[in-house]
Amino acid sequence: MSRRRSPKGKRSDEGQYVPLPYAMIKSPAWRALSGPAVKLWLELHTRFNGGNNGEVFLSMNEAAEILGLGKATVQRAFEDLQDKGFLVLEQEGNWYHRRAHEWRLTTKTTQTRSGKKAASNDWRLWQPEKTKRGSETDPSASSVVPFENPKTSHGSKSEPVRPVSRRSVGSETEH
């Protein structure tokens, strides 16, 4: 049997976990994240040990391999997390020196020389872009297909745009 509570200073049998506060998961920023970005965010948190925020290492290649995603998808996921305020690039990696990027999770405190710096939670500031609403932006209003070709003052008689019969489209002499 595993214990739910453990005495102060003792580790729980359940291991480490990533807290997901309702304020965060109900935020517009979290709800706008892609699935791969959420997977990546969770993977980055497994690399956080309590004192290494700002020095969390994960390369694009390693993330792609671990998460079973394509490299382009992982790159978009990193960008998504940065754009929405969940992740900050602290130190760019170097391919030739085999050094991965160093990341800071905005949901965690950061250890500095002068003590701990509170989590910035930049995701709270993110808002989706405002989109125009109304008939002028409605694609269905401008993409209505006419039932007849436009009438011209000269030329042949107008014909229906859609075929009248239900014959197959194309030449009957094709092989």
PDB file of C-alpha atoms in Angstrom:
ATOM      1  CA  MET A   1       0.000   0.000   0.000  1.00  0.00           C
ATOM      2  CA  SER A   2       1.250   3.453  -0.806  1.00  0.00           C
ATOM      3  CA  ARG A   3       0.785   6.322   1.579  1.00  0.00           C
ATOM      4  CA  ARG A   4      -0.933   9.457   0.391  1.00  0.00           C
ATOM      5  CA  ARG A   5       0.738  11.749   2.883  1.00  0.00           C
ATOM      6  CA  SER A   6       4.305  11.631   3.921  1.00  0.00           C
ATOM      7  CA  PRO A   7       5.978  13.177   6.956  1.00  0.00           C
ATOM      8  CA  LYS A   8       7.661  16.539   6.470  1.00  0.00           C
ATOM      9  CA  GLY A   9      10.965  16.146   4.662  1.00  0.00           C
ATOM     10  CA  LYS A  10      10.108  12.692   3.298  1.00  0.00           C
ATOM     11  CA  ARG A  11       9.355  12.040  -0.345  1.00  0.00           C
ATOM     12  CA  SER A  12       5.989  10.651  -1.341  1.00  0.00           C
ATOM     13  CA  ASP A  13       5.818   7.212  -2.937  1.00  0.00           C
ATOM     14  CA  GLU A  14       3.939   8.793  -5.830  1.00  0.00           C
ATOM     15  CA  GLY A  15       6.985  10.611  -7.196  1.00  0.00           C
ATOM     16  CA  GLN A  16       7.184  14.059  -8.744  1.00  0.00           C
ATOM     17  CA  TYR A  17       4.330  15.749 -10.535  1.00  0.00           C
ATOM     18  CA  VAL A  18       3.582  18.855 -12.585  1.00  0.00           C
ATOM     19  CA  PRO A  19       0.932  21.117 -11.046  1.00  0.00           C
ATOM     20  CA  LEU A  20      -1.668  22.366 -13.516  1.00  0.00           C
ATOM     21  CA  PRO A  21      -3.495  25.242 -11.817  1.00  0.00           C
ATOM     22  CA  TYR A  22      -7.021  25.891 -13.084  1.00  0.00           C
ATOM     23  CA  ALA A  23      -6.125  29.543 -13.709  1.00  0.00           C
ATOM     24  CA  MET A  24      -3.529  28.390 -16.206  1.00  0.00           C
ATOM     25  CA  ILE A  25      -5.397  25.591 -17.975  1.00  0.00           C
ATOM     26  CA  LYS A  26      -8.508  27.756 -18.339  1.00  0.00           C
ATOM     27  CA  SER A  27      -6.508  30.689 -19.720  1.00  0.00           C
ATOM     28  CA  PRO A  28      -6.813  31.731 -23.381  1.00  0.00           C
ATOM     29  CA  ALA A  29      -3.073  31.076 -23.788  1.00  0.00           C
ATOM     30  CA  TRP A  30      -3.237  27.447 -22.613  1.00  0.00           C
ATOM     31  CA  ARG A  31      -6.384  26.707 -24.592  1.00  0.00           C
ATOM     32  CA  ALA A  32      -4.750  28.091 -27.743  1.00  0.00           C
ATOM     33  CA  LEU A  33      -1.680  25.833 -27.436  1.00  0.00           C
ATOM     34  CA  SER A  34      -1.260  23.040 -29.954  1.00  0.00           C
ATOM     35  CA  GLY A  35      -1.149  19.423 -28.764  1.00  0.00           C
ATOM     36  CA  PRO A  36       2.570  19.090 -29.529  1.00  0.00           C
ATOM     37  CA  ALA A  37       3.230  22.294 -27.539  1.00  0.00           C
ATOM     38  CA  VAL A  38       1.493  20.817 -24.479  1.00  0.00           C
ATOM     39  CA  LYS A  39       3.566  17.610 -24.817  1.00  0.00           C
ATOM     40  CA  LEU A  40       6.735  19.686 -25.096  1.00  0.00           C
ATOM     41  CA  TRP A  41       5.777  21.831 -22.082  1.00  0.00           C
ATOM     42  CA  LEU A  42       5.284  18.693 -19.995  1.00  0.00           C
ATOM     43  CA  GLU A  43       8.637  17.260 -21.153  1.00  0.00           C
ATOM     44  CA  LEU A  44      10.424  20.490 -20.223  1.00  0.00           C
ATOM     45  CA  HIS A  45       8.893  20.280 -16.742  1.00  0.00           C
ATOM     46  CA  THR A  46      10.324  16.787 -16.258  1.00  0.00           C
ATOM     47  CA  ARG A  47      13.757  18.365 -16.691  1.00  0.00           C
ATOM     48  CA  PHE A  48      13.135  21.059 -14.070  1.00  0.00           C
ATOM     49  CA  ASN A  49      14.650  20.015 -10.729  1.00  0.00           C
ATOM     50  CA  GLY A  50      13.645  22.953  -8.557  1.00  0.00           C
ATOM     51  CA  GLY A  51      16.804  24.998  -8.970  1.00  0.00           C
ATOM     52  CA  ASN A  52      17.687  24.910 -12.664  1.00  0.00           C
ATOM     53  CA  ASN A  53      15.051  27.215 -14.163  1.00  0.00           C
ATOM     54  CA  GLY A  54      16.701  29.257 -16.883  1.00  0.00           C
ATOM     55  CA  GLU A  55      19.056  26.338 -17.444  1.00  0.00           C
ATOM     56  CA  VAL A  56      16.569  23.672 -18.529  1.00  0.00           C
ATOM     57  CA  PHE A  57      18.210  21.939 -21.481  1.00  0.00           C
ATOM     58  CA  LEU A  58      16.328  20.390 -24.398  1.00  0.00           C
ATOM     59  CA  SER A  59      17.366  20.395 -28.033  1.00  0.00           C
ATOM     60  CA  MET A  60      14.945  20.254 -30.946  1.00  0.00           C
ATOM     61  CA  ASN A  61      16.400  16.918 -32.100  1.00  0.00           C
ATOM     62  CA  GLU A  62      16.102  15.314 -28.673  1.00  0.00           C
ATOM     63  CA  ALA A  63      12.541  16.616 -28.222  1.00  0.00           C
ATOM     64  CA  ALA A  64      11.550  15.237 -31.639  1.00  0.00           C
ATOM     65  CA  GLU A  65      12.970  11.817 -30.764  1.00  0.00           C
ATOM     66  CA  ILE A  66      11.528  11.627 -27.232  1.00  0.00           C
ATOM     67  CA  LEU A  67       8.071  12.931 -28.139  1.00  0.00           C
ATOM     68  CA  GLY A  68       7.757  11.045 -31.424  1.00  0.00           C
ATOM     69  CA  LEU A  69       7.201  14.241 -33.400  1.00  0.00           C
ATOM     70  CA  GLY A  70       8.781  15.686 -36.526  1.00  0.00           C
ATOM     71  CA  LYS A  71      11.481  18.315 -36.145  1.00  0.00           C
ATOM     72  CA  ALA A  72       9.354  20.985 -37.841  1.00  0.00           C
ATOM     73  CA  THR A  73       6.463  20.185 -35.480  1.00  0.00           C
ATOM     74  CA  VAL A  74       8.770  20.495 -32.472  1.00  0.00           C
ATOM     75  CA  GLN A  75      10.103  23.807 -33.756  1.00  0.00           C
ATOM     76  CA  ARG A  76       6.534  25.133 -34.111  1.00  0.00           C
ATOM     77  CA  ALA A  77       5.756  23.845 -30.591  1.00  0.00           C
ATOM     78  CA  PHE A  78       8.744  25.735 -29.121  1.00  0.00           C
ATOM     79  CA  GLU A  79       7.595  28.884 -30.956  1.00  0.00           C
ATOM     80  CA  ASP A  80       4.017  28.374 -29.754  1.00  0.00           C
ATOM     81  CA  LEU A  81       5.150  28.101 -26.116  1.00  0.00           C
ATOM     82  CA  GLN A  82       7.313  31.213 -26.450  1.00  0.00           C
ATOM     83  CA  ASP A  83       4.636  33.250 -28.249  1.00  0.00           C
ATOM     84  CA  LYS A  84       2.040  32.453 -25.600  1.00  0.00           C
ATOM     85  CA  GLY A  85       4.362  33.180 -22.667  1.00  0.00           C
ATOM     86  CA  PHE A  86       5.027  29.711 -21.243  1.00  0.00           C
ATOM     87  CA  LEU A  87       8.687  29.536 -22.201  1.00  0.00           C
ATOM     88  CA  VAL A  88      11.636  31.930 -22.589  1.00  0.00           C
ATOM     89  CA  LEU A  89      14.878  31.182 -24.421  1.00  0.00           C
ATOM     90  CA  GLU A  90      17.634  32.199 -21.995  1.00  0.00           C
ATOM     91  CA  GLN A  91      20.701  30.985 -23.904  1.00  0.00           C
ATOM     92  CA  GLU A  92      20.789  29.882 -27.513  1.00  0.00           C
ATOM     93  CA  GLY A  93      22.422  26.518 -28.119  1.00  0.00           C
ATOM     94  CA  ASN A  94      25.275  25.821 -30.472  1.00  0.00           C
ATOM     95  CA  TRP A  95      25.179  22.911 -32.922  1.00  0.00           C
ATOM     96  CA  TYR A  96      28.961  22.752 -33.387  1.00  0.00           C
ATOM     97  CA  HIS A  97      29.663  22.708 -29.653  1.00  0.00           C
ATOM     98  CA  ARG A  98      26.844  20.166 -29.125  1.00  0.00           C
ATOM     99  CA  ARG A  99      25.048  22.441 -26.666  1.00  0.00           C
ATOM    100  CA  ALA A 100      21.249  22.536 -26.432  1.00  0.00           C
ATOM    101  CA  HIS A 101      19.204  25.698 -25.884  1.00  0.00           C
ATOM    102  CA  GLU A 102      18.679  26.763 -22.271  1.00  0.00           C
ATOM    103  CA  TRP A 103      15.055  27.463 -21.393  1.00  0.00           C
ATOM    104  CA  ARG A 104      13.215  29.224 -18.575  1.00  0.00           C
ATOM    105  CA  LEU A 105       9.746  28.045 -17.625  1.00  0.00           C
ATOM    106  CA  THR A 106       7.638  31.092 -16.792  1.00  0.00           C
ATOM    107  CA  THR A 107       5.502  29.010 -14.415  1.00  0.00           C
ATOM    108  CA  LYS A 108       8.450  28.285 -12.063  1.00  0.00           C
ATOM    109  CA  THR A 109      10.629  30.393  -9.766  1.00  0.00           C
ATOM    110  CA  THR A 110      14.173  31.138 -10.878  1.00  0.00           C
ATOM    111  CA  GLN A 111      17.212  30.874  -8.597  1.00  0.00           C
ATOM    112  CA  THR A 112      19.420  33.964  -8.870  1.00  0.00           C
ATOM    113  CA  ARG A 113      22.555  35.092  -7.036  1.00  0.00           C
ATOM    114  CA  SER A 114      20.439  37.312  -4.824  1.00  0.00           C
ATOM    115  CA  GLY A 115      17.806  34.665  -4.078  1.00  0.00           C
ATOM    116  CA  LYS A 116      14.705  33.327  -5.715  1.00  0.00           C
ATOM    117  CA  LYS A 117      12.860  35.320  -8.359  1.00  0.00           C
ATOM    118  CA  ALA A 118       9.115  34.667  -8.565  1.00  0.00           C
ATOM    119  CA  ALA A 119       7.588  32.969 -11.597  1.00  0.00           C
ATOM    120  CA  SER A 120       6.774  35.578 -14.242  1.00  0.00           C
ATOM    121  CA  ASN A 121       3.689  33.721 -15.580  1.00  0.00           C
ATOM    122  CA  ASP A 122       3.890  35.650 -18.865  1.00  0.00           C
ATOM    123  CA  TRP A 123       1.060  33.484 -20.240  1.00  0.00           C
ATOM    124  CA  ARG A 124      -1.396  35.626 -18.224  1.00  0.00           C
ATOM    125  CA  LEU A 125      -0.731  38.553 -20.579  1.00  0.00           C
ATOM    126  CA  TRP A 126      -1.374  36.670 -23.826  1.00  0.00           C
ATOM    127  CA  GLN A 127      -4.627  37.394 -25.661  1.00  0.00           C
ATOM    128  CA  PRO A 128      -5.809  35.994 -28.995  1.00  0.00           C
ATOM    129  CA  GLU A 129      -5.744  38.354 -31.948  1.00  0.00           C
ATOM    130  CA  LYS A 130      -8.980  40.176 -32.558  1.00  0.00           C
ATOM    131  CA  THR A 131     -10.679  39.073 -35.758  1.00  0.00           C
ATOM    132  CA  LYS A 132     -13.209  41.008 -37.769  1.00  0.00           C
ATOM    133  CA  ARG A 133     -16.681  39.617 -37.660  1.00  0.00           C
ATOM    134  CA  GLY A 134     -19.537  40.262 -40.010  1.00  0.00           C
ATOM    135  CA  SER A 135     -20.638  39.747 -43.570  1.00  0.00           C
ATOM    136  CA  GLU A 136     -17.594  41.360 -45.168  1.00  0.00           C
ATOM    137  CA  THR A 137     -15.291  38.704 -43.697  1.00  0.00           C
ATOM    138  CA  ASP A 138     -17.711  35.814 -44.192  1.00  0.00           C
ATOM    139  CA  PRO A 139     -16.146  33.583 -46.843  1.00  0.00           C
ATOM    140  CA  SER A 140     -19.480  31.941 -47.674  1.00  0.00           C
ATOM    141  CA  ALA A 141     -20.928  35.267 -48.829  1.00  0.00           C
ATOM    142  CA  SER A 142     -18.349  35.742 -51.565  1.00  0.00           C
ATOM    143  CA  SER A 143     -17.973  32.130 -52.624  1.00  0.00           C
ATOM    144  CA  VAL A 144     -21.525  31.472 -53.768  1.00  0.00           C
ATOM    145  CA  VAL A 145     -21.428  29.611 -57.075  1.00  0.00           C
ATOM    146  CA  PRO A 146     -23.935  30.927 -59.626  1.00  0.00           C
ATOM    147  CA  PHE A 147     -26.403  28.481 -61.162  1.00  0.00           C
ATOM    148  CA  GLU A 148     -25.742  29.858 -64.648  1.00  0.00           C
ATOM    149  CA  ASN A 149     -22.765  31.322 -66.427  1.00  0.00           C
ATOM    150  CA  PRO A 150     -22.868  35.122 -66.542  1.00  0.00           C
ATOM    151  CA  LYS A 151     -25.037  36.529 -69.326  1.00  0.00           C
ATOM    152  CA  THR A 152     -23.175  38.337 -72.059  1.00  0.00           C
ATOM    153  CA  SER A 153     -24.558  40.689 -74.674  1.00  0.00           C
ATOM    154  CA  HIS A 154     -23.076  38.596 -77.464  1.00  0.00           C
ATOM    155  CA  GLY A 155     -21.933  35.004 -77.848  1.00  0.00           C
ATOM    156  CA  SER A 156     -23.610  31.691 -77.183  1.00  0.00           C
ATOM    157  CA  LYS A 157     -26.646  30.900 -75.106  1.00  0.00           C
ATOM    158  CA  SER A 158     -26.007  30.591 -71.347  1.00  0.00           C
ATOM    159  CA  GLU A 159     -25.829  27.065 -69.986  1.00  0.00           C
ATOM    160  CA  PRO A 160     -26.128  25.664 -66.464  1.00  0.00           C
ATOM    161  CA  VAL A 161     -22.878  25.540 -64.511  1.00  0.00           C
ATOM    162  CA  ARG A 162     -23.667  22.136 -62.989  1.00  0.00           C
ATOM    163  CA  PRO A 163     -24.365  19.234 -65.348  1.00  0.00           C
ATOM    164  CA  VAL A 164     -28.046  18.431 -65.734  1.00  0.00           C
ATOM    165  CA  SER A 165     -27.539  14.674 -65.985  1.00  0.00           C
ATOM    166  CA  ARG A 166     -25.660  12.557 -63.432  1.00  0.00           C
ATOM    167  CA  ARG A 167     -23.210  11.155 -66.011  1.00  0.00           C
ATOM    168  CA  SER A 168     -19.614  10.702 -64.993  1.00  0.00           C
ATOM    169  CA  VAL A 169     -17.341  13.637 -65.668  1.00  0.00           C
ATOM    170  CA  GLY A 170     -14.629  13.174 -68.273  1.00  0.00           C
ATOM    171  CA  SER A 171     -14.219  11.592 -71.632  1.00  0.00           C
ATOM    172  CA  GLU A 172     -15.792   8.203 -72.248  1.00  0.00           C
ATOM    173  CA  THR A 173     -12.841   7.225 -74.469  1.00  0.00           C
ATOM    174  CA  GLU A 174     -10.339   7.275 -71.588  1.00  0.00           C
ATOM    175  CA  HIS A 175      -8.778   3.974 -70.618  1.00  0.00           C
TER     176      HIS A 175
END
